[in-house]
Tab-separated table of C-alpha atoms in Angstrom:
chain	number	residue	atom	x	y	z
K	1224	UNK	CA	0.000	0.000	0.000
K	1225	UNK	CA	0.964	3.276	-0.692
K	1226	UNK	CA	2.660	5.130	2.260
K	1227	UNK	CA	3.184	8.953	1.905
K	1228	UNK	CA	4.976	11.916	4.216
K	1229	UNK	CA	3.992	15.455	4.067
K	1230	UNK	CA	6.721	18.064	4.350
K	1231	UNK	CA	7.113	21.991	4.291
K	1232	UNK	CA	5.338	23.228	6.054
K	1233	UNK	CA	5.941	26.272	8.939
K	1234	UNK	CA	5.090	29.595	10.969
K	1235	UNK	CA	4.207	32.151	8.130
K	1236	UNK	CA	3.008	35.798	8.414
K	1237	UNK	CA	-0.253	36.680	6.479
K	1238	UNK	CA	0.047	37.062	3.150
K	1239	UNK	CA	3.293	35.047	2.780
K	1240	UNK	CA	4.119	31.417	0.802
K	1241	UNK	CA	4.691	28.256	1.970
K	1242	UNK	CA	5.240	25.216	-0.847
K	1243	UNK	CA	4.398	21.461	1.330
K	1244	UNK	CA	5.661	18.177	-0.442
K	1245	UNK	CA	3.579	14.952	-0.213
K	1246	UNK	CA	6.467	12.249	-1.033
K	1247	UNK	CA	5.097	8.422	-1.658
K	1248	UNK	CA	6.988	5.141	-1.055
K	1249	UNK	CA	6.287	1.455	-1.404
K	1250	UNK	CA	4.462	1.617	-4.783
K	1251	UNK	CA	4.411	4.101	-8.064
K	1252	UNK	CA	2.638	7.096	-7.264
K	1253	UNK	CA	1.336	7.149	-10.589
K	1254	UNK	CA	-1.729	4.849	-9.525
K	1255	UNK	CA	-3.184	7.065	-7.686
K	1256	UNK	CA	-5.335	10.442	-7.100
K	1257	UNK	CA	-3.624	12.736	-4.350
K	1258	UNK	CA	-5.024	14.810	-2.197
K	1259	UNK	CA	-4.459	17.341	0.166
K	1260	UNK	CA	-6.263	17.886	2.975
K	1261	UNK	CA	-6.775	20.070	6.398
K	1262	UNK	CA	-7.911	19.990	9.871
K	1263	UNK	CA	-8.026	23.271	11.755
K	1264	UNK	CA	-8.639	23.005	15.849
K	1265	UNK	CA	-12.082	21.542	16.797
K	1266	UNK	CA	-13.102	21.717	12.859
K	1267	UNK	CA	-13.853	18.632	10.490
K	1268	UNK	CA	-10.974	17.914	8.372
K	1269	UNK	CA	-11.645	19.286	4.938
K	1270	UNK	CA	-10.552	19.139	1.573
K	1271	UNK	CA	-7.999	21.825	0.031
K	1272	UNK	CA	-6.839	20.468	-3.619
K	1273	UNK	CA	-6.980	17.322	-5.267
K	1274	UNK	CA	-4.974	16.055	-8.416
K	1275	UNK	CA	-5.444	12.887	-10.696
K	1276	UNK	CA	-3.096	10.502	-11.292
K	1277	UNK	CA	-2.348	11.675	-14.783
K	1278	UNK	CA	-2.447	15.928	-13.524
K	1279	UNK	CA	-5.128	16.041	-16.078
K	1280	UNK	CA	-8.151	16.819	-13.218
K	1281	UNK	CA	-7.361	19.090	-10.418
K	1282	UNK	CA	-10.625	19.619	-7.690
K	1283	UNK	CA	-9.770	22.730	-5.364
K	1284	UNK	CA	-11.839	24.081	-2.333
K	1285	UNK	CA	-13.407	27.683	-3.302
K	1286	UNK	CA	-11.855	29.145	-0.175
K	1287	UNK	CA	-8.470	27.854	-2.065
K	1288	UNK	CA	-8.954	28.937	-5.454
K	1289	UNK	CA	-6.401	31.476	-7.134
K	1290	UNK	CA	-4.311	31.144	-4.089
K	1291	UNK	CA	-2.911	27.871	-3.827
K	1292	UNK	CA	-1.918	25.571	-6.633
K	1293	UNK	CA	-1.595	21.334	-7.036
K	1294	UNK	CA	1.062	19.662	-8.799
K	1295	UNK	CA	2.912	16.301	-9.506
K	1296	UNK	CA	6.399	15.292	-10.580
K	1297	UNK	CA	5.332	11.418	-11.343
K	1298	UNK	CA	9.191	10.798	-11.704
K	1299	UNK	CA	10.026	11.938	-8.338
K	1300	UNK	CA	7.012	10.221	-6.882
K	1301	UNK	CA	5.967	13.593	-5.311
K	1302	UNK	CA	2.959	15.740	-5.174
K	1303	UNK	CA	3.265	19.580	-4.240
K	1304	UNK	CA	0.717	22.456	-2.924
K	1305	UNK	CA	2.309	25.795	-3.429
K	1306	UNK	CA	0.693	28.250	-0.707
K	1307	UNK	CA	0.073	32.034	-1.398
K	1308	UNK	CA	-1.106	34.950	-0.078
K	1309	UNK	CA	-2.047	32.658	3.073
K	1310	UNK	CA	-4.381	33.870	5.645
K	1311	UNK	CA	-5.048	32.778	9.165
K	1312	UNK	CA	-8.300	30.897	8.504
K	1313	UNK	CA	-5.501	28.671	6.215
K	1314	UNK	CA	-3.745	27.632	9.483
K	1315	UNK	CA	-4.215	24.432	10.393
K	1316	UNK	CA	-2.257	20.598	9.800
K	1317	UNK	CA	-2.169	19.623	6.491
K	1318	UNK	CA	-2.389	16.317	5.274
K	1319	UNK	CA	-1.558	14.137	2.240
K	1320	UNK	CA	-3.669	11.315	0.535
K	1321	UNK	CA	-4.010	8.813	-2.040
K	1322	UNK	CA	-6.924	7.295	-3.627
K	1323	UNK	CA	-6.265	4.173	-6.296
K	1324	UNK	CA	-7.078	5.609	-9.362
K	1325	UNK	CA	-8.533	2.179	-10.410
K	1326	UNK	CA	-11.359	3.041	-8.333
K	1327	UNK	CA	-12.675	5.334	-9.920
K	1328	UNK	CA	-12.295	9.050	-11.614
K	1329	UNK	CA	-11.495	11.709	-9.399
K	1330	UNK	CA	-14.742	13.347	-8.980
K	1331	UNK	CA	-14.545	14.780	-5.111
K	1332	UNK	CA	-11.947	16.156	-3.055
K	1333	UNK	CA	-13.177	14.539	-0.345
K	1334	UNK	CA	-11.315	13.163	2.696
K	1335	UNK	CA	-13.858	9.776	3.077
K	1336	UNK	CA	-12.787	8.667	-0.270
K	1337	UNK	CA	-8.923	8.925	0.368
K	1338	UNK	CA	-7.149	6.420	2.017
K	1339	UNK	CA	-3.090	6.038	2.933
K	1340	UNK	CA	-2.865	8.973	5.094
K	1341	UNK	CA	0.278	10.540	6.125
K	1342	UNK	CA	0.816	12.477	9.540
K	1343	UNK	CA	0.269	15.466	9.023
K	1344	UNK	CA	2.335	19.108	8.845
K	1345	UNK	CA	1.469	22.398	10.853
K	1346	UNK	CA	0.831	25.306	9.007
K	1347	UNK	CA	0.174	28.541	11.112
K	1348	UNK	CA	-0.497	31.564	9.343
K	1349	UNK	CA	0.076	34.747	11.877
K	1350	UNK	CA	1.584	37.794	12.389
């Protein structure tokens, strides 16, 4: 099974960048739909951006959009959210998950149809 670990992430004043890294072992990355996902304190975990295996179908939350972008490097095995113009209500721990693309499309960034979760990194947006 697919095992993945979330990096990059950090303390970051409003209106800064972060870029987090979502690197997979134990099987091609390839076969899979990534996702990444967030949980702020006492909230529901939530969906941020989602990418198909192939790049080809990207699902972003609307609080997201124009702000932070989803990408893969297939060859490195690694899937990457670059972070702009981040605001508090972004802080939160960000996690990193894969759904077999054999499943099905990706038609929903949503966290009950990932699986393979990694552990997590803090972001904290404040000045």
């Amino acid at each position: 099974q697919l095992q993945v670990v979330e990096s990059g992430g950090g303390l970051v004043q409003p209106g800064g960048s972060l870029r987090l890294s979502c690197a997979a072992s134990k099987g091609p990355m390839n076969h899979y739909h990534i996702g990444w996902f967030r949980q702020a304190p006492a909230k529901e975990r939530e969906g941020v951006s989602c990418i198909s295996r192939s790049g080809g179908s990207i699902r972003s939350a609307d609080s997201v959009e124009g702000r932070f972008t989803i990408s893969r490097d297939n060859a490195k095995n690694t899937v990457y959210l670059q972070m702009d113009n981040l605001k508090p209500e972004d802080t939160g721990v960000y996690y990193c998950a894969a759904k077999l693309a054999q499943s099905g499309p990706l038609s929903r960034c949503s966290p009950n149809l990932f699986g393979s979760w990694g552990r997590g990194a803090q972001v904290t947006v404040s000045s």
